[in-house]
Coordinates of C-alpha atoms and ligand atoms in Angstrom, one line a residue:
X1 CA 0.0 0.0 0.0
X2 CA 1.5 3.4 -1.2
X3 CA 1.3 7.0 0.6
X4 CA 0.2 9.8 -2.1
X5 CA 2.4 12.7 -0.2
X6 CA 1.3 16.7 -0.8
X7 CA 3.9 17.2 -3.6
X8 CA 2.4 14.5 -5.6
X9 CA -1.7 15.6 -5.2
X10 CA -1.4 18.7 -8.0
X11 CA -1.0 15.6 -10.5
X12 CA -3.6 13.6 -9.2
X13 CA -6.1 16.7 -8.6
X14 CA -5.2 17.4 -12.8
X15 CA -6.3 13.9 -13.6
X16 CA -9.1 13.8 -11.3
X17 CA -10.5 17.4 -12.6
X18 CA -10.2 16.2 -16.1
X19 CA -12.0 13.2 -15.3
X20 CA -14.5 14.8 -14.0
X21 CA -15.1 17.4 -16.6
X22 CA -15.1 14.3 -19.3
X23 CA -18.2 12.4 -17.1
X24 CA -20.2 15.7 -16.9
X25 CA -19.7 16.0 -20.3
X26 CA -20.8 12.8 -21.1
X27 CA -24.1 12.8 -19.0
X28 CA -22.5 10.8 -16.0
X29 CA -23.5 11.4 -12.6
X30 CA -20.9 10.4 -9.5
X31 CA -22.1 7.5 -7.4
X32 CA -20.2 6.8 -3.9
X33 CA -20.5 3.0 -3.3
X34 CA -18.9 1.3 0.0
X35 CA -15.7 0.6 0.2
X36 CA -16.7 -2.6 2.4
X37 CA -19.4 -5.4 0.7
X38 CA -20.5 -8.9 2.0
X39 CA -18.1 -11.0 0.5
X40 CA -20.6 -12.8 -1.6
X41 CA -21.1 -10.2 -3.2
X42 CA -18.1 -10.4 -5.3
X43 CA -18.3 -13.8 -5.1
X44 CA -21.5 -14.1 -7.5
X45 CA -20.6 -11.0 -9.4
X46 CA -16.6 -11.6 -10.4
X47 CA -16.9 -15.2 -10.3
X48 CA -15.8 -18.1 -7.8
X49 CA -12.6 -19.0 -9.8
X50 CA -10.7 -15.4 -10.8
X51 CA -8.1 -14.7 -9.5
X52 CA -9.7 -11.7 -7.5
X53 CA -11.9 -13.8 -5.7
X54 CA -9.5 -16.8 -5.6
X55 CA -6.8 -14.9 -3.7
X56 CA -6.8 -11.2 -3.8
X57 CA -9.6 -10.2 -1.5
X58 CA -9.3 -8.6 1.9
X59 CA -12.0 -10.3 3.5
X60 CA -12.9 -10.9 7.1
X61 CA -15.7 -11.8 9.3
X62 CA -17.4 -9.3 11.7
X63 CA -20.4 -10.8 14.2
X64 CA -20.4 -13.7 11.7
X65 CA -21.1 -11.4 8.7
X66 CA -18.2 -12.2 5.8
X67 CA -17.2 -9.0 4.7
X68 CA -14.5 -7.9 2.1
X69 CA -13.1 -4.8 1.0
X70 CA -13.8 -4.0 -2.4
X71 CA -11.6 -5.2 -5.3
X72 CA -13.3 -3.2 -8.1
X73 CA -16.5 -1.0 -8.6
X74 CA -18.5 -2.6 -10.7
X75 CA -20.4 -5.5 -8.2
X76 CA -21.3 -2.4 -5.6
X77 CA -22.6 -0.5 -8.3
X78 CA -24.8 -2.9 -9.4
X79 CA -25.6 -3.8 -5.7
X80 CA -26.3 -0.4 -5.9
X81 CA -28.4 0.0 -8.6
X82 CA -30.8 -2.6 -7.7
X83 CA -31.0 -2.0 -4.1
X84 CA -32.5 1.9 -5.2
X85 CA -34.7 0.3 -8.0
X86 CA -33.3 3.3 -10.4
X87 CA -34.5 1.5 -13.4
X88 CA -37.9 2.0 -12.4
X89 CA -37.0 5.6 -12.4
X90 CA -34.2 5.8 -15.2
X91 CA -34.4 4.1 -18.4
X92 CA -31.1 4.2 -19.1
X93 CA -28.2 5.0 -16.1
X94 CA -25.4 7.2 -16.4
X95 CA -22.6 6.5 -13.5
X96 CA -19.2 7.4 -12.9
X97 CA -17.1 6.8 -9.5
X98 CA -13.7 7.4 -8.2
X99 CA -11.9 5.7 -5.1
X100 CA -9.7 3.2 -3.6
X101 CA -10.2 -0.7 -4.5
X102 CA -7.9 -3.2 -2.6
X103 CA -6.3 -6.5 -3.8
X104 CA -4.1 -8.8 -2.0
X105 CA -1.3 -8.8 -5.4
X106 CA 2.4 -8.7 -5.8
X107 CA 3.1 -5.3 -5.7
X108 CA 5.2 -3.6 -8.6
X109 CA 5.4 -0.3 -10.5
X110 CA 1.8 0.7 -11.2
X111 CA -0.2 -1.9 -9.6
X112 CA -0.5 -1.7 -5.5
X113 CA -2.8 -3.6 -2.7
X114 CA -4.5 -0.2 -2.1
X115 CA -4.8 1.7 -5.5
X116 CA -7.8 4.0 -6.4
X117 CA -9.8 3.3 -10.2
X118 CA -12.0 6.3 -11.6
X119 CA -14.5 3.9 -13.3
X120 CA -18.1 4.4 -14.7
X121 CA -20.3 2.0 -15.5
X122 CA -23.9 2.8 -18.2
X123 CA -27.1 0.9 -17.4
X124 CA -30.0 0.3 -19.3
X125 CA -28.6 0.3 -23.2
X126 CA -27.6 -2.7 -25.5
X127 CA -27.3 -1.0 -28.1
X128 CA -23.5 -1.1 -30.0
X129 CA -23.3 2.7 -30.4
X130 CA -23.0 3.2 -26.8
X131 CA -19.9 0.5 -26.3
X132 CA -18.0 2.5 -29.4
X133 CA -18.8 5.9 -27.6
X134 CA -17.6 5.0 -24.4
X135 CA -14.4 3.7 -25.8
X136 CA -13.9 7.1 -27.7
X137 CA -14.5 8.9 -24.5
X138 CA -11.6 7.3 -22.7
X139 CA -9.3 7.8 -26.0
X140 CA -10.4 11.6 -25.6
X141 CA -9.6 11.3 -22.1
X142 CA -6.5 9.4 -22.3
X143 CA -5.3 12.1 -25.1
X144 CA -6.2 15.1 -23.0
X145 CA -4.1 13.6 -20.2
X146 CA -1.6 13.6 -22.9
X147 CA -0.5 10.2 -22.8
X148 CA 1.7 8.9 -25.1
X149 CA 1.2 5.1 -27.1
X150 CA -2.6 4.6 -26.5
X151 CA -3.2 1.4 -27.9
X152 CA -7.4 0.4 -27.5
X153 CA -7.8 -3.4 -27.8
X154 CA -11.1 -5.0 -28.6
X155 CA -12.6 -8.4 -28.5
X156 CA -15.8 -9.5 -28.4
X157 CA -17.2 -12.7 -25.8
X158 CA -20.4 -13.4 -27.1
X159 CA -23.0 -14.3 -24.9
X160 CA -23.3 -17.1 -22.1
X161 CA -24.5 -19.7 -25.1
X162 CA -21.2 -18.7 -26.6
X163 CA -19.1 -18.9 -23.8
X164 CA -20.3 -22.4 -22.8
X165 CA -19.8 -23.7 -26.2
X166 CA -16.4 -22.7 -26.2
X167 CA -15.3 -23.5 -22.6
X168 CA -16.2 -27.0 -23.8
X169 CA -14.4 -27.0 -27.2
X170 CA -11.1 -25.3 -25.4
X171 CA -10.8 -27.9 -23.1
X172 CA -11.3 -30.4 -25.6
X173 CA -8.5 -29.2 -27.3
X174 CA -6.2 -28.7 -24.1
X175 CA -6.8 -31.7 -22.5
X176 CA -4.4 -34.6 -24.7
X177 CA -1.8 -30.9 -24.2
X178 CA -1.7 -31.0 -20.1
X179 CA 1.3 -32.1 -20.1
X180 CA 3.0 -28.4 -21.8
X181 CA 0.2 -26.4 -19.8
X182 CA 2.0 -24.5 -16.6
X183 CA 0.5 -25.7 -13.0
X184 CA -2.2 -22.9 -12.9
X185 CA -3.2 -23.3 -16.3
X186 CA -3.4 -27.0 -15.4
X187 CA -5.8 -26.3 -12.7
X188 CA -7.7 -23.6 -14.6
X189 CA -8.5 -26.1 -17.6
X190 CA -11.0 -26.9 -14.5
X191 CA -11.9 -24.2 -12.9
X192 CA -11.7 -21.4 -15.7
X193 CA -10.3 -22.5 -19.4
X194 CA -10.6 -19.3 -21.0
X195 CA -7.9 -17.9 -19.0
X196 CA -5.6 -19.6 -20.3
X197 CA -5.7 -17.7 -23.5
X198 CA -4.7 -14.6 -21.1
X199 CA -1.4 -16.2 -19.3
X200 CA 2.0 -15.3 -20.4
X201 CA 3.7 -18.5 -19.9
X202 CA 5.5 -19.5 -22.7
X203 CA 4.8 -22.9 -22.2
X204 CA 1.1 -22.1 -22.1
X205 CA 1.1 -19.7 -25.0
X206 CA 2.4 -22.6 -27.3
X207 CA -0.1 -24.7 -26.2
X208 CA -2.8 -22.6 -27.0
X209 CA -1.3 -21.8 -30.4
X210 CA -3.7 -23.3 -33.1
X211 CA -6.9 -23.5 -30.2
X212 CA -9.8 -22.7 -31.6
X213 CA -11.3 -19.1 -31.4
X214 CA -13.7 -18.2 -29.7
X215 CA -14.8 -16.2 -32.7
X216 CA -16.0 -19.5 -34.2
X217 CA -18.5 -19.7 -32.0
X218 CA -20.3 -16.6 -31.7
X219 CA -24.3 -16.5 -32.2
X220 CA -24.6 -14.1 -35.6
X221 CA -26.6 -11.7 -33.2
X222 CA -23.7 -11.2 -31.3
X223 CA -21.6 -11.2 -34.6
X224 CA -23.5 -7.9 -35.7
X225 CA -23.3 -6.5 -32.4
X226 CA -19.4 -6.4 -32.8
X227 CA -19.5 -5.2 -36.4
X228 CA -21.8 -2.5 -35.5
X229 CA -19.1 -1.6 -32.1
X230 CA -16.3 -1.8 -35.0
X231 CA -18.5 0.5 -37.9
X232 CA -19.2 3.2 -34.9
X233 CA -16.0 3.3 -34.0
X234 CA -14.5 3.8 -37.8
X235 CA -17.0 6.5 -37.6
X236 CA -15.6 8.0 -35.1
X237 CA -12.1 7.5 -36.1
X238 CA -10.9 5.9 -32.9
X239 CA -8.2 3.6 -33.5
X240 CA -8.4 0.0 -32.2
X241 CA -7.0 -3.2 -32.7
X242 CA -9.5 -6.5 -32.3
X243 CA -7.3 -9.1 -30.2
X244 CA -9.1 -12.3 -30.5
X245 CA -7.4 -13.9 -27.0
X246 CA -8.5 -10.6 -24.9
X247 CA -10.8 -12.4 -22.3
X248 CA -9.6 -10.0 -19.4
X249 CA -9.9 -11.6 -15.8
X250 CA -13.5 -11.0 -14.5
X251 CA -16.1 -13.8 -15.4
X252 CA -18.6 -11.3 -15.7
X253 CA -18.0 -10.2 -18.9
X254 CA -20.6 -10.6 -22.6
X255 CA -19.9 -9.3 -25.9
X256 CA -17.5 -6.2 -26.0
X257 CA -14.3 -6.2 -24.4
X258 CA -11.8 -3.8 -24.4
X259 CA -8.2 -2.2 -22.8
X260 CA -6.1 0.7 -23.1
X261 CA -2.5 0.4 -22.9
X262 CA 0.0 3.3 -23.4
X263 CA 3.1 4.7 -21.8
X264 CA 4.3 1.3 -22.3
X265 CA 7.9 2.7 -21.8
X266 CA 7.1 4.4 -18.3
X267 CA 4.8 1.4 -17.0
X268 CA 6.4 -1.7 -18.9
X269 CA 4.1 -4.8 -17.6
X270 CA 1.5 -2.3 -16.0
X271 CA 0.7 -0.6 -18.8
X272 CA -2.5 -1.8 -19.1
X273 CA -4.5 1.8 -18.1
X274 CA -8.6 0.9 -18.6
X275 CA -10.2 -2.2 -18.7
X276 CA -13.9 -3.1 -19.4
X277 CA -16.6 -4.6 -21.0
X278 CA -20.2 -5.3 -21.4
X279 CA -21.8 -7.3 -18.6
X280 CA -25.7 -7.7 -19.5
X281 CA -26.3 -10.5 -17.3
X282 CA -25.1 -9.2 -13.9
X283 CA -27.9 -7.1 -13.0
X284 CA -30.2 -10.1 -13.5
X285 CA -28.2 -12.5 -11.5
X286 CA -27.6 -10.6 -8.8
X287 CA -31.3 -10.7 -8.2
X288 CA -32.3 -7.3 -10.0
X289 CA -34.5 -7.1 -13.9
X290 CA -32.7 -8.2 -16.7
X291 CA -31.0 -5.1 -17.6
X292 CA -28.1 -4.5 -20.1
X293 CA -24.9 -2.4 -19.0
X294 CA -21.5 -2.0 -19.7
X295 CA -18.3 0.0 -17.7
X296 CA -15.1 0.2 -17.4
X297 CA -12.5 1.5 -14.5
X298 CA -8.5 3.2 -15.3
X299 CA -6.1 2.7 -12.6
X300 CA -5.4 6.0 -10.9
X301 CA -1.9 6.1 -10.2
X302 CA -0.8 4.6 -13.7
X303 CA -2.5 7.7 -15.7
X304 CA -0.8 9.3 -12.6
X305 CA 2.7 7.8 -14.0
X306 CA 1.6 8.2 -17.9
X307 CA 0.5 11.3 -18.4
X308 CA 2.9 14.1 -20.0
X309 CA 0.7 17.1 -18.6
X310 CA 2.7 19.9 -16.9
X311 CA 1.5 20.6 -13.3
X312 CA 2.4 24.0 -12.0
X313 CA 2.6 22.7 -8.0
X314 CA 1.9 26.2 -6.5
X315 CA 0.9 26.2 -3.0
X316 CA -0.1 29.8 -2.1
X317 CA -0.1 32.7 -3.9
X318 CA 1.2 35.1 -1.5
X319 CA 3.3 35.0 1.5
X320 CA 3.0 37.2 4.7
X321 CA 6.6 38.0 6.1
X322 CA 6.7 39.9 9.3
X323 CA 9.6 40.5 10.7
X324 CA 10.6 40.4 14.4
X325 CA 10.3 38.2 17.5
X326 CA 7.7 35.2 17.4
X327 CA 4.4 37.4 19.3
X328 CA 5.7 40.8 18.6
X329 CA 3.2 43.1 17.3
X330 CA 4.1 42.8 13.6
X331 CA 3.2 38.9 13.3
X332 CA 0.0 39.7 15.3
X333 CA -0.4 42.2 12.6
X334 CA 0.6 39.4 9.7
X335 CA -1.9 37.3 11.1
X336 CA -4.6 39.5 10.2
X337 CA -3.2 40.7 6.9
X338 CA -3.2 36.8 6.0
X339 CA -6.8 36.4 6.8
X340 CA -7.6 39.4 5.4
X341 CA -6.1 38.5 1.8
X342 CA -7.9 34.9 2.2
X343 CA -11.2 37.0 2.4
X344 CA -10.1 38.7 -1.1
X345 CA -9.6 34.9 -2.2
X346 CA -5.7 34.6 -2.4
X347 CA -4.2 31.6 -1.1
X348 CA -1.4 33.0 1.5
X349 CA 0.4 31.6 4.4
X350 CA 1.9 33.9 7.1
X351 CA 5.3 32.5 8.6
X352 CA 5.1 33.5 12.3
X353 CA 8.9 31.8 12.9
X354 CA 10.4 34.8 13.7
X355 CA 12.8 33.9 10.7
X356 CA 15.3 36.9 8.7
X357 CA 13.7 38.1 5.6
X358 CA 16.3 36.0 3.4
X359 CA 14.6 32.7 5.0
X360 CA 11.3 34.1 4.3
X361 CA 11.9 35.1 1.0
X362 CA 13.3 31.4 0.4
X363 CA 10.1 30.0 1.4
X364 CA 7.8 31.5 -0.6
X365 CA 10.0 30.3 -3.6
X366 CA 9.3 26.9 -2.3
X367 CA 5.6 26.9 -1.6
X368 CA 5.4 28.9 -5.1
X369 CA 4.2 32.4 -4.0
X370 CA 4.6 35.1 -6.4
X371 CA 3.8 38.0 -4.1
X372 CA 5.3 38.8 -0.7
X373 CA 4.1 41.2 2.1
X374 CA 6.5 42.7 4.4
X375 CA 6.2 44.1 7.6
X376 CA 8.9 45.5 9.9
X377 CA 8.7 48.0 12.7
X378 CA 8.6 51.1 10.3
X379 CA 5.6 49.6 8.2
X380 CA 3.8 49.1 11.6
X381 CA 4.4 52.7 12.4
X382 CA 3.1 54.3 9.2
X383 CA 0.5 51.8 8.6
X384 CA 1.9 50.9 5.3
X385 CA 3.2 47.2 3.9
X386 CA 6.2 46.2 1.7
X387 CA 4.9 44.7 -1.0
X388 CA 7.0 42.5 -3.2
X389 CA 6.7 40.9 -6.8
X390 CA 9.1 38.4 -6.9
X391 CA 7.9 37.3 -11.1
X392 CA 8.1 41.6 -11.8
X393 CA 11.4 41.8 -9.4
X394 CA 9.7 44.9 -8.0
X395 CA 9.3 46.1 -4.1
X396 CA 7.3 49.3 -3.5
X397 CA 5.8 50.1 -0.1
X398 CA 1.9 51.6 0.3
X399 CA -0.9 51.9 3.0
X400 CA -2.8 48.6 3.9
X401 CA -5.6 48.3 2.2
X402 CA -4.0 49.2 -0.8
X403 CA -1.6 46.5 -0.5
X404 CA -4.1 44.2 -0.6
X405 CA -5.7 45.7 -3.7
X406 CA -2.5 45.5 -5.1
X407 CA -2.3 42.0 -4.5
X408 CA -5.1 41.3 -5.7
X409 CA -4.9 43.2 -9.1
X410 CA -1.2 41.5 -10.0
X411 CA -2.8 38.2 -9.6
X412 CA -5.9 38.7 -11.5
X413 CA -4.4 39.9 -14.2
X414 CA -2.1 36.8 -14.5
X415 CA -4.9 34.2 -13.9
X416 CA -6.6 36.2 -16.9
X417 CA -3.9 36.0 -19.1
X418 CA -3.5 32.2 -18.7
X419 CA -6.9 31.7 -19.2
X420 CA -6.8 33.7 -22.3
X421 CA -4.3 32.0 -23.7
X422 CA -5.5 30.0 -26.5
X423 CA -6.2 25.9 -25.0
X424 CA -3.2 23.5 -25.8
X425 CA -3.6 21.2 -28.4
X426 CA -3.7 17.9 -27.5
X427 CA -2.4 14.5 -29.0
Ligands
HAM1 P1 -9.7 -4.4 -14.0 O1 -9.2 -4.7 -15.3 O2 -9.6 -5.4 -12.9 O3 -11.3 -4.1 -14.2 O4 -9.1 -3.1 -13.4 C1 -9.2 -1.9 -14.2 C2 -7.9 -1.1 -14.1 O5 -7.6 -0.9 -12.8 C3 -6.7 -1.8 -14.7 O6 -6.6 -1.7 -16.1 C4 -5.6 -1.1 -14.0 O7 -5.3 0.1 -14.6 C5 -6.2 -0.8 -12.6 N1 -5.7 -1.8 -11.6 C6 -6.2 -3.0 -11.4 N2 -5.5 -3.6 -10.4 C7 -4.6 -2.7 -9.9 C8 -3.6 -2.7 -8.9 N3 -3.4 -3.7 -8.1 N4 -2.8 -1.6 -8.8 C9 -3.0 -0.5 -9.6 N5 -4.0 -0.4 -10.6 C10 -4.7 -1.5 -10.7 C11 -12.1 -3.8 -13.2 O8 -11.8 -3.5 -12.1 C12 -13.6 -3.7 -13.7 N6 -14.4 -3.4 -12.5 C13 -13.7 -2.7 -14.8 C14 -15.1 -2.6 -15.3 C15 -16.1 -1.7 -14.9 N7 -15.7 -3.5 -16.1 C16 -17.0 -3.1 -16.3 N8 -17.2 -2.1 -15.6

């Protein structure tokens, strides 16, 4: 489990906002789920025999109630959505979420046993246009955060006929091969064949070299689904490659699949940044109406790694130095001054050390302040306040409440000639 420490959080707040701004845009509405579910939960949704629920989960028992702390987002949401009946209310569900998820893995660059997804999962429409659109929002996204290599892989499942008829025909195939298939793969030609196609054993890839596809079994309905996912997205002009072994590692998954990879330099086996899929049978079998849905969730701290934005970290805007003896009456004055510029909405800090002006100066360059407000004995006696513009290397002294003004006025004009700057063009 990882600490996110203050210099870090002007990244995270970037992708965050951005996220955000992409949901709104998109219709989405935030949803705050638990971060603790009863453990069979995840059971029914994920699937007995992933990985996940095989030996990731934090789960314990609490006055004989088996409890785990969520892995993903998806099963609460669901939970979720069932629990409030919104389909009676909402024909079709717009939801996005953000938060920490927690799985018991081997920890590496990019993946940790606490890490935080921004997910978002649609309910209520079958329909192929809405898989393709989601897919381009995240590539719009993804290129807003400005990440470089964005690779989209799709694959299609098929329905549970599909899946069943091919389970059967895998194994069929795998069986006389046990012998070259690795020890989990041995066990999951049991448990879970199709993963097999995901595991990046050598000894296992060869084995499944020649297996039939699953593409050979897929119902013509769900045929035309993918077609139409692939036509919208040509439409759209969002590039994506199919991978016919994508099967991804939740069992909860029908008809379209997809991931994101990119920064493949800076995240090397982690560089897998969204995954998702349809799931148009969960709602149903966790007890709800037979509703269709689909989502998806990005792993926080690898867009965190990937992306190539530029994040001024500037803390404050302005810093308060009086100067004197901690409690004499010129940082009982810079007190006031401080709170007084927080009412004009800047973002100041008074340093009530006692420190020499050089040490002062020295941290406002750390914490990124562009103005500084001086106040020595004289100041105090006139009523009047240095005020310093360390960006215009200028230092003129003036009563109070003009200082403030001042202050203010510098700043403004520099916030509005960022935001008139024309917007960055993005890759
Ligand atoms: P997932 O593929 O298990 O899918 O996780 C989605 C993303 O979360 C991964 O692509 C990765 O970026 C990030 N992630 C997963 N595990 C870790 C980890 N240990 N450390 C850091 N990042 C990690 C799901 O969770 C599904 N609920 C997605 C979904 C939503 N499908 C439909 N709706």
């Amino acid at each position: 489990m990882n600490d996110v420490l203050p210099e870090e959080m002007g990244r995270w707040h970037r992708v965050e906002q951005i996220y955000a701004r992409t949901m709104s845009l998109y219709g989405y509405r935030e949803v705050r789920t638990p971060y603790v579910e009863s453990t069979g939960l995840f059971s029914r949704a994920i699937g007995e025999a992933t990985d996940v629920v095989e030996k990731e989960m934090y789960s314990f028992v609490h006055h004989d109630e088996p409890l785990t702390l969520r892995p993903e987002g998806t099963a609460g949401a669901a939970r979720a959505y069932i629990e409030h009946n919104v389909h009676a209310t909402e024909p079709v569900t717009r939801w996005w979420y953000g938060g920490a998820m927690f799985r018991a893995e081997r920890p590496q660059r990019g993946r940790y046993r606490q890490f935080y997804q921004l997910g978002a999962e649609l309910f209520g429409d079958a329909g192929p246009g809405c898989d393709a659109e989601m897919i381009d929002m995240l590539v719009q996204f993804l290129r807003e955060l400005r990440i470089p290599d964005l690779k989209v892989l799709v694959n299609t499942l098929g329905g549970p006929r599909t899946r069943a008829l091919y389970r059967d025909a895998l194994v069929q195939y795998l069986t006389p091969k046990i012998g070259l298939l690795s020890e989990t793969s041995r066990r999951r030609l049991t448990t879970n064949p199709l993963r097999i196609l995901d595991s990046k054993n050598e000894q296992d890839r060869e084995a499944v070299r020649g297996a039939p596809t699953l593409h050979d079994f897929l119902g013509e309905e769900d045929i035309a689904h993918f077609q139409a996912v692939r036509a919208q997205l040509d439409k759209l002009c969002t590039p994506y490659t199919v991978e016919d072994k994508l099967v991804r590692g939740l069992d909860y998954y029908t008809r379209t699949l997809f991931e994101i990879v990119g920064a493949t330099e800076k995240l090397g086996a982690g560089s897998t940044l969204v995954g998702g899929g349809r799931y148009d049978f969960m709602v149903a079998d966790l007890g709800g109406p037979q509703v269709p849905a689909i989502g998806y969730a990005a792993g926080l701290e690898r867009l965190v790694i990937a992306s190539e934005l530029g994040v001024t970290d500037k803390v404050i805007d302005a810093l308060v130095a009086p100067l004197g003896a901690p409690g004499c009456l010129a940082m009982m004055e810079g007190v006031v001054l401080a709170r007084d510029l927080r009412k004009s909405g800047i973002r100041c800090e008074v340093d009530t050390r006692g420190t020499s002006l050089k040490g002062q100066l020295r941290r406002a360059n750390t914490l990124g302040a562009r103005m500084v407000l001086i106040l020595g004995e004289d100041e105090l006696a006139q009523g009047t306040v240095q005020v310093k513009d360390l960006d215009a290397h200028t230092q003129e002294a003036m009563p109070r409440d003009q200082a403030i003004r001042n202050v203010v006025d510098r700043l403004m004009a520099a916030s509005r000639s960022v935001d008139s700057r024309p917007p960055r063009e993005t890759t």
